Coordinates of C-alpha atoms and ligand atoms in Angstrom, one line a residue:
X452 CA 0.0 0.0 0.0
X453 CA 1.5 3.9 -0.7
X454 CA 2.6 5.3 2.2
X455 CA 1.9 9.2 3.5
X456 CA 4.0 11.5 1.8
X457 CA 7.4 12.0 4.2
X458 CA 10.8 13.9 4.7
X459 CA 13.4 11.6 6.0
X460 CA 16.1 13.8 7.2
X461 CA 19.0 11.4 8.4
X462 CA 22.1 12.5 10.5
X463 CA 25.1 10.7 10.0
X464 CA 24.4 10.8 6.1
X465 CA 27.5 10.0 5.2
X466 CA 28.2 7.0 7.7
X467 CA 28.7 2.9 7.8
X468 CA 24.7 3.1 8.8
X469 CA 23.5 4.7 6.2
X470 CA 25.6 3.2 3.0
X471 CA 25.4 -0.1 4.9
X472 CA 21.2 -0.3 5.7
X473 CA 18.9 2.9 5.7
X474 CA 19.7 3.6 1.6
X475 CA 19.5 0.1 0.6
X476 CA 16.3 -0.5 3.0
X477 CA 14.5 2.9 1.6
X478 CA 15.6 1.6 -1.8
X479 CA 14.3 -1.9 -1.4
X480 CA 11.0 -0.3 0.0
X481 CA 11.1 1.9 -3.1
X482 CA 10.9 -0.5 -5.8
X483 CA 8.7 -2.5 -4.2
X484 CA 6.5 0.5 -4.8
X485 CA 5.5 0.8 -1.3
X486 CA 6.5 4.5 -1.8
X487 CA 6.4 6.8 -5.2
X488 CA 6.2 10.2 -4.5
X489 CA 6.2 12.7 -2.2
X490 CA 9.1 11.9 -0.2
X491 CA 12.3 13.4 0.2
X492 CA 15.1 12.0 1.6
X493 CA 18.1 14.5 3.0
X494 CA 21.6 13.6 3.8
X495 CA 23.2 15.5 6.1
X496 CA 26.7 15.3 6.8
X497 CA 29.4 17.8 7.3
X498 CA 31.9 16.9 4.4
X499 CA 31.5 19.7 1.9
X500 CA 29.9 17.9 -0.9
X501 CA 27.5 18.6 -4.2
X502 CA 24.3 16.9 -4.7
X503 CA 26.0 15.3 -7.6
X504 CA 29.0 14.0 -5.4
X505 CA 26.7 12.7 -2.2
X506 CA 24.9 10.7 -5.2
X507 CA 27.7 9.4 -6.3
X508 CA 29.1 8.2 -3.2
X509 CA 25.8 6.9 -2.1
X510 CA 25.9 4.9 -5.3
X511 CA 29.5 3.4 -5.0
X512 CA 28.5 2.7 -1.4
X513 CA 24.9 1.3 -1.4
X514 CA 25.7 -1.1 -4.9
X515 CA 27.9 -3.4 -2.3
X516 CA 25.1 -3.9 0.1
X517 CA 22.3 -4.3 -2.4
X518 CA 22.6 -8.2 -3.4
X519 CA 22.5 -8.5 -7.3
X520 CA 19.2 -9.7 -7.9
X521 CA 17.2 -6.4 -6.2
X522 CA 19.7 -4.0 -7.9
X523 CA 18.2 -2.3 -11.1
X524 CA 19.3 0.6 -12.8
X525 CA 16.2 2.0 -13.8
X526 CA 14.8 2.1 -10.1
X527 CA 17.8 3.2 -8.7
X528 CA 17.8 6.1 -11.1
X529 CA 14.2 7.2 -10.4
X530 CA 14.8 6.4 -6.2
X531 CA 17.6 9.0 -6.4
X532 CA 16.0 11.4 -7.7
X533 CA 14.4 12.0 -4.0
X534 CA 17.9 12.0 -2.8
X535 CA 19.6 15.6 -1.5
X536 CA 22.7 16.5 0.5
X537 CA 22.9 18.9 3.0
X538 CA 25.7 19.6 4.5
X539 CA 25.6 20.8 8.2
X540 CA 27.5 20.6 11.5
X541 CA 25.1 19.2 14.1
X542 CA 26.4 20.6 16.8
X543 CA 26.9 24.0 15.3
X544 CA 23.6 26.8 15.0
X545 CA 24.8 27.7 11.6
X546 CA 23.5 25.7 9.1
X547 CA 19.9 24.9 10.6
X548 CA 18.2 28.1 8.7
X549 CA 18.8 26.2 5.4
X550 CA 17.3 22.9 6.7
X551 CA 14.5 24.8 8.0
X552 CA 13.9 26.5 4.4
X553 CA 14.2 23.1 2.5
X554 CA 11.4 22.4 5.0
X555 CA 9.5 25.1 4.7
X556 CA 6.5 24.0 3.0
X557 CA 6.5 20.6 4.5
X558 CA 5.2 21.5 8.0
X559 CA 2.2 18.8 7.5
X560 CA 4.2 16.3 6.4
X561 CA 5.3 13.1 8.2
X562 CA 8.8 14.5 8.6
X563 CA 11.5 12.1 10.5
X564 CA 14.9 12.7 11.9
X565 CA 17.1 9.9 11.8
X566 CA 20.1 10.3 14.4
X567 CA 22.7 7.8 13.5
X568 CA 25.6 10.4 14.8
X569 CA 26.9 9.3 18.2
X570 CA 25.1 10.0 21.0
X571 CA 26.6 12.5 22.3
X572 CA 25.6 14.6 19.4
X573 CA 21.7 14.0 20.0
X574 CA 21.1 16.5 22.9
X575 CA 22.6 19.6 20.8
X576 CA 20.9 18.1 17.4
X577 CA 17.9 18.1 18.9
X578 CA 17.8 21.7 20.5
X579 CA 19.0 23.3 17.4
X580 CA 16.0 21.1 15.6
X581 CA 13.3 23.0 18.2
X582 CA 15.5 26.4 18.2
X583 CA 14.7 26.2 14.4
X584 CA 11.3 25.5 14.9
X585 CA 11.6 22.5 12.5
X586 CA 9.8 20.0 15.6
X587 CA 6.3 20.0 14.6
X588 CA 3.7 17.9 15.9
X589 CA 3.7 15.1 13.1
X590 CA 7.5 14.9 13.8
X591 CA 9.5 11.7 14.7
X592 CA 13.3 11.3 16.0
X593 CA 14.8 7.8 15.7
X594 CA 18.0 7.2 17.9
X595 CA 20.2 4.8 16.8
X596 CA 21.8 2.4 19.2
X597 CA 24.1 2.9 21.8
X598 CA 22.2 5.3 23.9
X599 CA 24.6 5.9 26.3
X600 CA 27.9 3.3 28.1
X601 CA 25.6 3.3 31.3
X602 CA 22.4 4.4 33.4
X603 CA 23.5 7.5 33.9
X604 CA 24.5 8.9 30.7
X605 CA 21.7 7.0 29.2
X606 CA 19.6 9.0 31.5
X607 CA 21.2 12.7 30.2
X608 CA 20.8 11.5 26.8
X609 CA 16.9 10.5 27.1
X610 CA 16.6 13.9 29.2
X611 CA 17.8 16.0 26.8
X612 CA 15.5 14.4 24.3
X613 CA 12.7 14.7 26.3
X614 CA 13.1 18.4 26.6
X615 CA 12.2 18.6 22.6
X616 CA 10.1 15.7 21.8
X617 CA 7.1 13.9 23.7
X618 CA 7.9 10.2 24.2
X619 CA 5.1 9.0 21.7
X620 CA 7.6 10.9 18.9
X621 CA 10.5 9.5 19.8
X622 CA 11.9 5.9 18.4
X623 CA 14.3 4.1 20.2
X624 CA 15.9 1.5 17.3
X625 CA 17.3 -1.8 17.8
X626 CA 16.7 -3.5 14.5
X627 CA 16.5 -7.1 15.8
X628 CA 13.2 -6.4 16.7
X629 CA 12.5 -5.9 13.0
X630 CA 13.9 -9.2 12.1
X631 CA 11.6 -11.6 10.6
X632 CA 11.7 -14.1 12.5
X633 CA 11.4 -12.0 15.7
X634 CA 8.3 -11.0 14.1
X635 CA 7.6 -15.0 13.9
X636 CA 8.1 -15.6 17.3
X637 CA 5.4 -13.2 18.3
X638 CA 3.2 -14.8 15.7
X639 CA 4.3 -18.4 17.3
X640 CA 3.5 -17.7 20.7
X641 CA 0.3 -15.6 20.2
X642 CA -1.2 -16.7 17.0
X643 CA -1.5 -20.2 18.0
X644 CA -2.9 -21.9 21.2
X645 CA -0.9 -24.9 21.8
X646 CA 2.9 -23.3 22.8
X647 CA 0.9 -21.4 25.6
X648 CA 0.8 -24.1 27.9
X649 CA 3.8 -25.6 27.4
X650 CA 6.3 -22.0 27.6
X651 CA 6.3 -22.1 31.7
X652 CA 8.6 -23.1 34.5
X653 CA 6.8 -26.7 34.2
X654 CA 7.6 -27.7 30.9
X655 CA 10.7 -25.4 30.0
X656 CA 13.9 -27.0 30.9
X657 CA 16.5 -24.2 30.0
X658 CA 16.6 -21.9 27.3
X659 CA 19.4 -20.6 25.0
X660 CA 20.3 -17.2 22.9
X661 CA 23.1 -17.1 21.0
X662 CA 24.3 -14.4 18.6
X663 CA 27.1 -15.2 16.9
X664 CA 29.3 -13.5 14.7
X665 CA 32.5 -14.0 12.5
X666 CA 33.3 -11.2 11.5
X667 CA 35.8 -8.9 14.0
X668 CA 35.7 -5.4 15.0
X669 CA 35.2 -4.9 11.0
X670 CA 37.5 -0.9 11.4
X671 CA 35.0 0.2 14.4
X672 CA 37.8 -0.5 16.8
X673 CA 37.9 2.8 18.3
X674 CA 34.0 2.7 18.9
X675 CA 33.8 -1.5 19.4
X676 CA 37.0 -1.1 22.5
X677 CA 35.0 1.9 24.8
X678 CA 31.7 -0.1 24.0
X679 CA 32.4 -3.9 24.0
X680 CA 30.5 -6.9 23.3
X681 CA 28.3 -6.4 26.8
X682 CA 27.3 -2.5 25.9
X683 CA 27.4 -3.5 21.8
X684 CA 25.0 -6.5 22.0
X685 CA 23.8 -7.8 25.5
X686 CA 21.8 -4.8 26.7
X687 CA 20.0 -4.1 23.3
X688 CA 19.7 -6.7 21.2
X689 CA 20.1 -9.8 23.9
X690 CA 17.6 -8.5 26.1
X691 CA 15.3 -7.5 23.6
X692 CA 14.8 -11.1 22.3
X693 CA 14.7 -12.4 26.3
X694 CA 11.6 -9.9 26.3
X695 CA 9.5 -10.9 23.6
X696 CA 10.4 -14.5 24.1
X697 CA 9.3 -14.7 28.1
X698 CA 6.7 -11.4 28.5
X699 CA 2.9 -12.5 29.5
X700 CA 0.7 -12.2 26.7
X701 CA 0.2 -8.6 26.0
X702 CA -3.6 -7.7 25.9
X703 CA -2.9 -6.2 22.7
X704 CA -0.4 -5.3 19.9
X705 CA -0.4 -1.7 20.3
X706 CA 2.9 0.0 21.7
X707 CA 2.3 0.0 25.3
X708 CA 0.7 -3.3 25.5
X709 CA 3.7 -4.6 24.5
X710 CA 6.4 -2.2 25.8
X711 CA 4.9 -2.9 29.7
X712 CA 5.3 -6.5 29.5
X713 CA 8.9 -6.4 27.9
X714 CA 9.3 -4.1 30.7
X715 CA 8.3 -6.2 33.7
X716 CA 10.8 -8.9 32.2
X717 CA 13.5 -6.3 32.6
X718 CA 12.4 -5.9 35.3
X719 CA 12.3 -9.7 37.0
X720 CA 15.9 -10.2 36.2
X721 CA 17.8 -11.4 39.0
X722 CA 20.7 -8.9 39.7
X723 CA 24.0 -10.5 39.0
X724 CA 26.3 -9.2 41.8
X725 CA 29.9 -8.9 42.8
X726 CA 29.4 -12.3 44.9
X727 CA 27.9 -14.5 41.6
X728 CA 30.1 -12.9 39.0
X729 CA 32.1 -15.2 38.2
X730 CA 29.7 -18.1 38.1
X731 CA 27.5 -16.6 36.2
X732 CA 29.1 -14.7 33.1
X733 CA 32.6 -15.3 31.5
X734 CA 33.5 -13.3 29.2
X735 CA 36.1 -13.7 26.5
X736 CA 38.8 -12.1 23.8
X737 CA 39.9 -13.4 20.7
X738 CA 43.0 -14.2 20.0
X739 CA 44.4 -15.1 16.4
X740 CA 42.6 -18.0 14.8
X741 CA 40.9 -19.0 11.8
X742 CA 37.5 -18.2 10.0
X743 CA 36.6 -21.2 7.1
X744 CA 40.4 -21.8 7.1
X745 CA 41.6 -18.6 6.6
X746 CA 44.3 -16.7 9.0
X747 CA 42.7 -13.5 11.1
X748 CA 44.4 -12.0 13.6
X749 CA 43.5 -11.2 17.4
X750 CA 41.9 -8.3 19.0
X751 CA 44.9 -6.7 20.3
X752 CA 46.4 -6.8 16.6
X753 CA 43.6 -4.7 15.4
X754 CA 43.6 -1.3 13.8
X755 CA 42.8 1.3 17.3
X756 CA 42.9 -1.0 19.9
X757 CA 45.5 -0.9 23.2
X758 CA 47.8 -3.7 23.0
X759 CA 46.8 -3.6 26.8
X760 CA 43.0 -3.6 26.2
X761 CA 40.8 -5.8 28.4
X762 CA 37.5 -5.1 26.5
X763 CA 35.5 -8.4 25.6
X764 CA 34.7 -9.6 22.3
X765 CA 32.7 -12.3 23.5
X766 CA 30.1 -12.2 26.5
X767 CA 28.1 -15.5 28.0
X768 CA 26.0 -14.5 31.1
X769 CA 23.2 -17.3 32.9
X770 CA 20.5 -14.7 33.5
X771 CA 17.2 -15.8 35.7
X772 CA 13.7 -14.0 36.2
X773 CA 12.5 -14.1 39.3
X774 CA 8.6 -14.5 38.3
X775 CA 5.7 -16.7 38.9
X776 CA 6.3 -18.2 35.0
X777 CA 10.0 -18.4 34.5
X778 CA 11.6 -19.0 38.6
X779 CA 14.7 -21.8 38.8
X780 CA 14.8 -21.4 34.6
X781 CA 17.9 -20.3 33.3
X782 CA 18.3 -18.2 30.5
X783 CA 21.8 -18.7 28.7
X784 CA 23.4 -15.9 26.5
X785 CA 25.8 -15.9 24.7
X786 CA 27.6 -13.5 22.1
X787 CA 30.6 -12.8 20.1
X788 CA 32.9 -11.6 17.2
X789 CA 35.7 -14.3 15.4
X790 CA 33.3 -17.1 16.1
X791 CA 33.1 -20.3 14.7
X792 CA 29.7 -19.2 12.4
X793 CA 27.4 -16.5 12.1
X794 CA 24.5 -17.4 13.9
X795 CA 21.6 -15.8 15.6
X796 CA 19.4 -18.1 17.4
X797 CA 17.0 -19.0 20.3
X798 CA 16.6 -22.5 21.7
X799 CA 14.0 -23.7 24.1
X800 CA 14.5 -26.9 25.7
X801 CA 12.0 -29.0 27.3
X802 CA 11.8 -31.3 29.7
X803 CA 12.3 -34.4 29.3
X804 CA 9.2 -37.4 29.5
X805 CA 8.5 -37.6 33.2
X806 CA 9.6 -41.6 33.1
X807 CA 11.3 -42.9 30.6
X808 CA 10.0 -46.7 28.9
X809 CA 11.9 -46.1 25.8
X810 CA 15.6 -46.7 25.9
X811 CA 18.5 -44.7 25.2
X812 CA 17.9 -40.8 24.0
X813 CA 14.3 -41.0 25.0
X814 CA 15.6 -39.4 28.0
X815 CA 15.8 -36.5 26.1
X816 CA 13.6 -33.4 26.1
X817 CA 11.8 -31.7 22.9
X818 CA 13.1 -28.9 21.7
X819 CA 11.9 -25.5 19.4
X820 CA 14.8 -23.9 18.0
X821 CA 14.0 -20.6 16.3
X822 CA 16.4 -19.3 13.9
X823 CA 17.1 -15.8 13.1
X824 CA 20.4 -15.8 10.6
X825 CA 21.9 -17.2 8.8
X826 CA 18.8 -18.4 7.3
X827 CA 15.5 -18.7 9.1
X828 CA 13.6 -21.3 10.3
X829 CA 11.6 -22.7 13.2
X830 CA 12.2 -26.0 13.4
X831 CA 10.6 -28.4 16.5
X832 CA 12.5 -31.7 17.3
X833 CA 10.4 -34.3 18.6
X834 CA 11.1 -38.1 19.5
X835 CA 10.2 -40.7 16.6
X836 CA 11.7 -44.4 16.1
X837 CA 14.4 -45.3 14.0
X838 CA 13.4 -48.0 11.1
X839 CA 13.8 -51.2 12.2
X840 CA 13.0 -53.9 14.4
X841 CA 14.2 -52.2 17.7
X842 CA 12.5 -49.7 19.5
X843 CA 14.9 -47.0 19.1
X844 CA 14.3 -43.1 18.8
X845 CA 15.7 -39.9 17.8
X846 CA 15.2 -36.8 17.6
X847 CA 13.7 -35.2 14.2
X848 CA 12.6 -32.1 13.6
X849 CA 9.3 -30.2 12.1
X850 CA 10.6 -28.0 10.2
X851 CA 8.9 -24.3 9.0
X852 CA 11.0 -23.5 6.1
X853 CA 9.9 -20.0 4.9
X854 CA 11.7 -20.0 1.8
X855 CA 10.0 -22.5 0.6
X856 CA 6.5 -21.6 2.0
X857 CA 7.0 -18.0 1.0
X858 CA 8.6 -17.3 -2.0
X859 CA 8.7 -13.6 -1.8
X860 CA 11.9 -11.1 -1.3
X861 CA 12.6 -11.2 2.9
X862 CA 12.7 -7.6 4.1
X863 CA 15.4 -6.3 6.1
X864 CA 15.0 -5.3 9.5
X865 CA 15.9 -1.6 8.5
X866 CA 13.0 -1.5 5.8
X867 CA 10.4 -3.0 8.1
X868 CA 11.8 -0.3 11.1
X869 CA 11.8 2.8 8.8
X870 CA 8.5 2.1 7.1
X871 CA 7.4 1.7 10.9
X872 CA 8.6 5.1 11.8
X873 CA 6.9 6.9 8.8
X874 CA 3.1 5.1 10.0
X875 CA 3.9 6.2 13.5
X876 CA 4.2 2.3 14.5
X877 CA 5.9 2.4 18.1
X878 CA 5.7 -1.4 18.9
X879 CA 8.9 -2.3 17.8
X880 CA 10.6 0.5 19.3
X881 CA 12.1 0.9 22.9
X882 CA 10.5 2.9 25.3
X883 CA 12.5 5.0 28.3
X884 CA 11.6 2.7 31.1
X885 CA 13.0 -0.2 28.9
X886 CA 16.1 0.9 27.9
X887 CA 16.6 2.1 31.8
X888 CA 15.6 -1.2 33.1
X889 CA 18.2 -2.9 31.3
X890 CA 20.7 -0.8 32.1
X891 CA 20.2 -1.2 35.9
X892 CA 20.8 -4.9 35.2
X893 CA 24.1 -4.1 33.0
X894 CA 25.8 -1.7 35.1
X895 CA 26.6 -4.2 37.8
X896 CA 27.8 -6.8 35.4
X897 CA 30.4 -4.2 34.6
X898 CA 30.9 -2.6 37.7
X899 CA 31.8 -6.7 38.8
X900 CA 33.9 -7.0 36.1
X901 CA 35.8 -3.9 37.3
X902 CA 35.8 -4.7 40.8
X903 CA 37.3 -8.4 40.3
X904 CA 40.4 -6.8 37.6
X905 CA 41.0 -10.4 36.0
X906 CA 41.3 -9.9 32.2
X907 CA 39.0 -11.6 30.1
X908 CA 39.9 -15.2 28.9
X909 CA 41.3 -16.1 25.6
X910 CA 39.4 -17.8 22.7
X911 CA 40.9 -18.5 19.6
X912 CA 39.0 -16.8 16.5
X913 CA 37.0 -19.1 14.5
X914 CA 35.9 -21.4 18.3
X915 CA 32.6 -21.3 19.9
X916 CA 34.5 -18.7 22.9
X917 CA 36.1 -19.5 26.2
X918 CA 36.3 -23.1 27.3
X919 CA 34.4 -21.4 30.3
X920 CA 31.4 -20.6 28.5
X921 CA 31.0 -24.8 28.5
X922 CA 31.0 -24.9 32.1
X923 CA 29.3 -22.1 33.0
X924 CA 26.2 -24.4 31.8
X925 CA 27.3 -28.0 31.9
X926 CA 27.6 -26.9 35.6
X927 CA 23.6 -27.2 36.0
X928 CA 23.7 -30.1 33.9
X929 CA 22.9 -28.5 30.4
X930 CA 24.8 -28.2 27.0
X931 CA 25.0 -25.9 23.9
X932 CA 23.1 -27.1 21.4
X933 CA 25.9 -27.4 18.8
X934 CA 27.4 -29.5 21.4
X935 CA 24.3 -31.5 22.0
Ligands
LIG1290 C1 25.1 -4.0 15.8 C2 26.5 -4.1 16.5 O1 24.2 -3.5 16.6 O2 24.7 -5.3 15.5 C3 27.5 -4.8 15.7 O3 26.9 -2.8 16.9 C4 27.0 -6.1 15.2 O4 28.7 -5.0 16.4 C5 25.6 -6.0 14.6 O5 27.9 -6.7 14.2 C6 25.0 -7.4 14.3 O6 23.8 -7.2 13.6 P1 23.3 -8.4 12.5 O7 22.0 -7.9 12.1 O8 24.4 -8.4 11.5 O9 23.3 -9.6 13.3

């Protein structure tokens, strides 16, 4: 369906962000006709360039991140066209007046400001947006991720926000919430009756999140080393999935529905303190290694990192929620860079049959594995017998294949996001309270880490992490699935 007509006015206009995901996601949305005209999109950056010379850039950059099959010349031509440069210092007054007359006769348009400048650009961005009366009631701000290294600067950075837009405007991103299968897990556990029952305390053995990632700190280093695998993936995107996958039942899909249950999750994690640090997160750096056979190096041997640096690359934690649903369950996560495969996925492990008649793995529990990347899939294993004359059984799985059910193009998260933020869609976007709550249960992770000085352990790139992150689990008697 055609969208309302919009002005997409994105900071950072030059950046990894927006070459890497916001052009290629508006493009994708573009030729998929969702939107044809009346829209503007507006670069703004502070290199001194043309219109001519953002395009081009825009067009060396975005080609690489547009797979072959959805790039066509024709609609790239034509989406371009709705493409201008502005450039502007953020942080400087000078500059706004010209914004503010490209705006001019826009005022009743959706119009959207897309921070992807660091965060500590957002508070002067955002007073020199009111100063220049360019905040008008059908105005949305989306903050890119992080917001803030902790509580309290994530509080000054909501604050200052606050003081220029109402909370309904404002759009807290973390795009794994616009992953499709994210989106399927919500349709999995609401749109059907029979998982209900079964996703408590009774039935649910342990369950597991693991984002995985081969790739290293990819010439972020300077950002990746102050930030670290903890502040870079645990207290956004980790949590996130926790939320959706153990919140009650909303009473509804609309924003705060949603947002308040995610929020009492938050909420009902246990703190992890100085006295259970250690025995419940390890946390890792990689070390030289090698990814599909080929040579990388470590951490310490990358471009802007201390040859001292104790920043992890690789974070496991057992988390618990102390609620009537999920008490004595834990919740294993687990992330990291120079793994052994890119990976994004959620297990749930059941319990096993209450008394076992059939012999050997019948001991076993079921088990729902839900796949975000590399492909994605939703795949239940349940106990059948082997051929044959003897009563055997192993696991096999039901497996959703999507591709195969759906044959159409898979959006990324980025398009689904944006297109969100232009209809004034809030569900998948993080409210204050959230983002606060899971900092309060961050902070002391760190502040542990801190207290108890030991450097993190080694893990050779291209390894599943730490031998530690095994223990930390077979401890209670569980396993990582790729072990399992
Ligand atoms: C970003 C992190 O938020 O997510 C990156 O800053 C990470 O370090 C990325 O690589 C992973 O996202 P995806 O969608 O590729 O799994």
């Amino acid at each position: 369906s055609a969208l309302q007509e919009f002005d997409l006015i994105f900071f950072g206009g030059t950046g990894d962000l927006a070459m890497r995901k916001l052009l290629p996601a508006l493009y994708n949305r573009f030729r998929d006709s969702q939107h044809t005209q009346g829209w503007r999109i507006i670069g703004v950056a502070r290199q001194d360039l043309s219109r001519e010379q953002y395009l081009n850039l825009v067009s060396e950059n975005c080609r690489q991140f547009i797979p072959g099959g959805d790039f066509d010349e024709r609609a790239w031509t034509a989406f371009t066209a709705h493409l201008e440069y502005l450039r502007l210092d953020g942080t400087q007054p000078e500059g706004y007046a010209e914004l503010a007359r490209r705006l001019q006769n826009s005022n009743d348009r959706v119009r959207v400001f897309y921070l992807s400048t660091a965060a500590s650009l957002f508070a002067q961005i955002c007073t020199n947006l009111a100063a220049n009366q360019l905040v008008t009631p059908q105005t949305r701000v989306v903050l890119e991720k992080p917001l803030g290294r902790d509580r309290a600067s994530s509080y000054e950075i909501n604050e200052a926000v606050a003081k220029i837009f109402e909370e309904r405007q404002i759009y807290r991103i973390d795009h794994y919430l616009g992953k499709e299968t994210v989106q399927n897990l919500i349709a999995l556990r609401f749109g059907n009756a029979i998982f209900e029952p079964l996703w408590r305390r009774s039935n649910v053995q342990d369950v597991q999140i693991t984002l995985s990632e081969t790739v290293g700190v990819e010439g972020r280093g300077d950002y990746y080393d102050r930030y670290g695998a903890l502040r870079d993936m645990v207290q956004n995107h980790l949590l996130q999935l926790l939320c959706i996958l153990a919140m009650e039942p909303p009473s509804s899909i609309d924003p705060d529905a949603v947002r308040d249950e995610k929020l009492k999750v938050l909420r009902a994690l246990r703190p992890i303190t100085l006295d259970c640090i250690k025995a419940k997160t390890v946390r890792g750096q990689y070390r030289a290694g090698a990814i599909d056979g080929a040579a990388v190096r470590g951490y310490l041997e990358e471009a802007d990192i201390p040859p001292d640096s104790h920043t992890e690359t690789f974070v496991a934690i057992k988390a618990e929620l102390d609620n009537w649903r999920w008490s004595g369950v834990p919740f294993y996560l687990r992330t990291g860079k120079r793994m052994q495969e890119r990976m994004a996925e959620i297990v749930v492990n059941f319990r096993p049959v209450p008394h076992a008649i059939l012999p050997t793995s019948a001991s076993e529990g079921n088990r729902l594995v839900i796949r975000l990347q590399p492909d994605e899939e939703v795949r239940l294993y349940l106990m059948v017998k082997v051929p044959g004359a003897e009563m055997k059984v192993r696991p096999v799985d039901l497996n959703l294949d999507f591709k195969q059910e759906f044959k159409t193009r898979q959006w990324d998260a980025y398009e689904r996001l944006l297109m969100d933020v232009i209809l004034g869609k809030l569900t998948l976007f993080m409210r204050r309270d959230e983002l606060d709550a899971a900092w309060r249960w961050i902070d002391p992770i760190r502040d542990g880490w801190d207290a108890l000085g030991e450097p993190p352990k080694s893990y050779a790139a291209g390894t599943w992490g730490p031998t530690a992150s095994n223990t930390l689990i077979t401890r209670d008697g569980n396993t990582w699935r790729e072990d399992g």
